[in-house]
C-alpha positions as semicolon CSV with decimal commas, in nm:
position;residue;x (nm);y (nm);z (nm)
1;X;-1,657;-25,615;-4,004
2;X;-1,866;-25,860;-4,207
3;X;-1,711;-26,185;-4,326
4;X;-1,749;-26,268;-4,692
5;X;-1,856;-26,617;-4,793
6;X;-1,592;-26,644;-5,064
7;X;-1,430;-26,982;-5,117
8;X;-1,069;-27,008;-5,015
9;X;-0,795;-27,065;-5,269
10;X;-0,763;-27,425;-5,148
11;X;-1,139;-27,488;-5,190
12;X;-1,128;-27,339;-5,539
13;X;-0,831;-27,558;-5,629
14;X;-1,010;-27,868;-5,495
15;X;-1,321;-27,780;-5,695
16;X;-1,108;-27,735;-6,006
17;X;-0,945;-28,076;-5,961
18;X;-1,274;-28,251;-5,893
19;X;-1,435;-28,122;-6,211
20;X;-1,492;-28,394;-6,469
21;X;-1,305;-28,200;-6,737
22;X;-0,973;-28,220;-6,554
23;X;-1,001;-28,594;-6,494
24;X;-1,105;-28,654;-6,855
25;X;-0,815;-28,445;-6,978
26;X;-0,568;-28,633;-6,758
27;X;-0,697;-28,967;-6,886
28;X;-0,676;-28,840;-7,246
29;X;-0,314;-28,733;-7,198
30;X;-0,215;-29,071;-7,052
31;X;-0,399;-29,264;-7,324
32;X;-0,254;-29,028;-7,587
33;X;0,099;-29,091;-7,464
34;X;0,047;-29,466;-7,480
35;X;-0,118;-29,440;-7,821
36;X;0,170;-29,226;-7,949
37;X;0,403;-29,521;-7,898
38;X;0,176;-29,742;-8,107
39;X;0,149;-29,487;-8,387
40;X;0,524;-29,419;-8,385
41;X;0,603;-29,790;-8,403
42;X;0,367;-29,834;-8,698
43;X;0,517;-29,533;-8,876
44;X;0,880;-29,626;-8,802
45;X;0,844;-30,002;-8,842
46;X;0,609;-30,030;-9,139
47;X;0,544;-29,703;-9,320
48;X;0,896;-29,553;-9,325
49;X;1,056;-29,872;-9,465
50;X;0,790;-29,878;-9,738
51;X;0,864;-29,514;-9,821
52;X;1,237;-29,591;-9,800
53;X;1,197;-29,863;-10,061
54;X;1,112;-29,593;-10,316
55;X;1,366;-29,333;-10,202
56;X;1,546;-29,264;-9,879
57;X;1,433;-29,305;-9,521
58;X;1,599;-28,980;-9,416
59;X;1,511;-28,667;-9,607
60;X;1,711;-28,441;-9,372
61;X;2,014;-28,436;-9,603
62;X;1,827;-28,270;-9,888
63;X;1,886;-27,896;-9,909
64;X;1,935;-27,612;-10,151
65;X;2,194;-27,340;-10,142
66;X;2,038;-26,995;-10,135
67;X;2,361;-26,796;-10,108
68;X;2,685;-26,975;-10,184
69;X;2,928;-27,118;-10,147
70;X;2,750;-27,388;-9,944
71;X;3,007;-27,625;-9,802
72;X;3,025;-27,832;-9,487
73;X;2,754;-27,943;-9,252
74;X;2,635;-27,850;-8,905
75;X;2,823;-27,566;-8,732
76;X;3,101;-27,563;-8,994
77;X;2,856;-27,500;-9,283
78;X;2,906;-27,193;-9,494
79;X;2,654;-27,010;-9,707
80;X;2,278;-26,993;-9,664
81;X;2,109;-27,330;-9,692
82;X;1,738;-27,406;-9,717
83;X;1,680;-27,743;-9,552
84;X;1,370;-27,837;-9,744
85;X;1,429;-28,208;-9,686
86;X;1,365;-28,181;-9,312
87;X;1,043;-27,984;-9,378
88;X;0,932;-28,244;-9,631
89;X;1,021;-28,525;-9,389
90;X;0,826;-28,365;-9,104
91;X;0,528;-28,308;-9,334
92;X;0,532;-28,668;-9,456
93;X;0,562;-28,796;-9,099
94;X;0,265;-28,583;-8,998
95;X;0,053;-28,702;-9,292
96;X;0,147;-29,066;-9,234
97;X;0,074;-29,036;-8,861
98;X;-0,260;-28,866;-8,930
99;X;-0,351;-29,140;-9,179
100;X;-0,260;-29,415;-8,933
101;X;-0,467;-29,250;-8,658
102;X;-0,761;-29,197;-8,891
103;X;-0,770;-29,540;-9,052
104;X;-0,680;-29,744;-8,744
105;X;-0,870;-29,550;-8,475
106;X;-1,111;-29,281;-8,592
107;X;-1,279;-29,463;-8,880
108;X;-1,340;-29,793;-8,695
109;X;-1,462;-29,607;-8,386
110;X;-1,701;-29,396;-8,597
111;X;-1,844;-29,707;-8,760
112;X;-1,881;-29,876;-8,422
113;X;-2,058;-29,574;-8,270
114;X;-2,288;-29,547;-8,575
115;X;-2,385;-29,914;-8,535
116;X;-2,450;-29,863;-8,164
117;X;-2,668;-29,559;-8,240
118;X;-2,862;-29,753;-8,506
119;X;-2,923;-30,036;-8,259
120;X;-3,037;-29,789;-7,994
121;X;-3,278;-29,621;-8,238
122;X;-3,412;-29,957;-8,354
123;X;-3,469;-30,062;-7,995
124;X;-3,645;-29,732;-7,916
125;X;-3,870;-29,759;-8,222
126;X;-3,956;-30,121;-8,131
127;X;-4,047;-30,008;-7,780
128;X;-4,254;-29,724;-7,927
129;X;-4,438;-29,967;-8,155
130;X;-4,513;-30,191;-7,858
131;X;-4,638;-29,895;-7,657
132;X;-4,855;-29,777;-7,947
133;X;-4,999;-30,123;-8,001
134;X;-5,073;-30,159;-7,629
135;X;-5,246;-29,823;-7,637
136;X;-5,451;-29,931;-7,939
137;X;-5,553;-30,254;-7,761
138;X;-5,658;-30,059;-7,453
139;X;-5,862;-29,819;-7,668
140;X;-6,036;-30,114;-7,836
141;X;-6,117;-30,268;-7,495
142;X;-6,254;-29,934;-7,377
143;X;-6,468;-29,897;-7,690
144;X;-6,595;-30,254;-7,650
145;X;-6,687;-30,189;-7,286
146;X;-6,866;-29,867;-7,379
147;X;-7,051;-30,051;-7,656
148;X;-7,151;-30,327;-7,412
149;X;-7,273;-30,074;-7,158
150;X;-7,462;-29,888;-7,427
151;X;-7,631;-30,204;-7,553
152;X;-7,697;-30,320;-7,199
153;X;-7,881;-29,998;-7,113
154;X;-8,095;-30,029;-7,426
155;X;-8,228;-30,372;-7,316
156;X;-8,346;-30,255;-6,975
């Protein structure tokens, strides 16, 4: 019976864990969880009170009665209610959270990375100019040496 050289389940699991993707994903989840607290505190502490100044901070109480009579709340409610206030509240929370993430994290990081890339390109082009000018100087020295040799052979 010939033995196959297949990796064991344990070796496959170890290889999976040691892949860069898994580590990057784990770091992203931890950072995301910490960042969620920051975003939530900005939304709850700053944005929601500003929105509440123009209306209400809780939109969950807004609803419409589809089939009446609509009385009571929670488990004792009768009729068919459409809770459009909670949908609107969740949508606003999502949009506010997305705006906070974009304007406080994505936009500044994009600008920073663009500046870094511009600096890198400027540095590369400066190095290229130096290399080209060095090459030109070496060509001129070579041409001068060839000219000297040529004129030296004519005198002999």
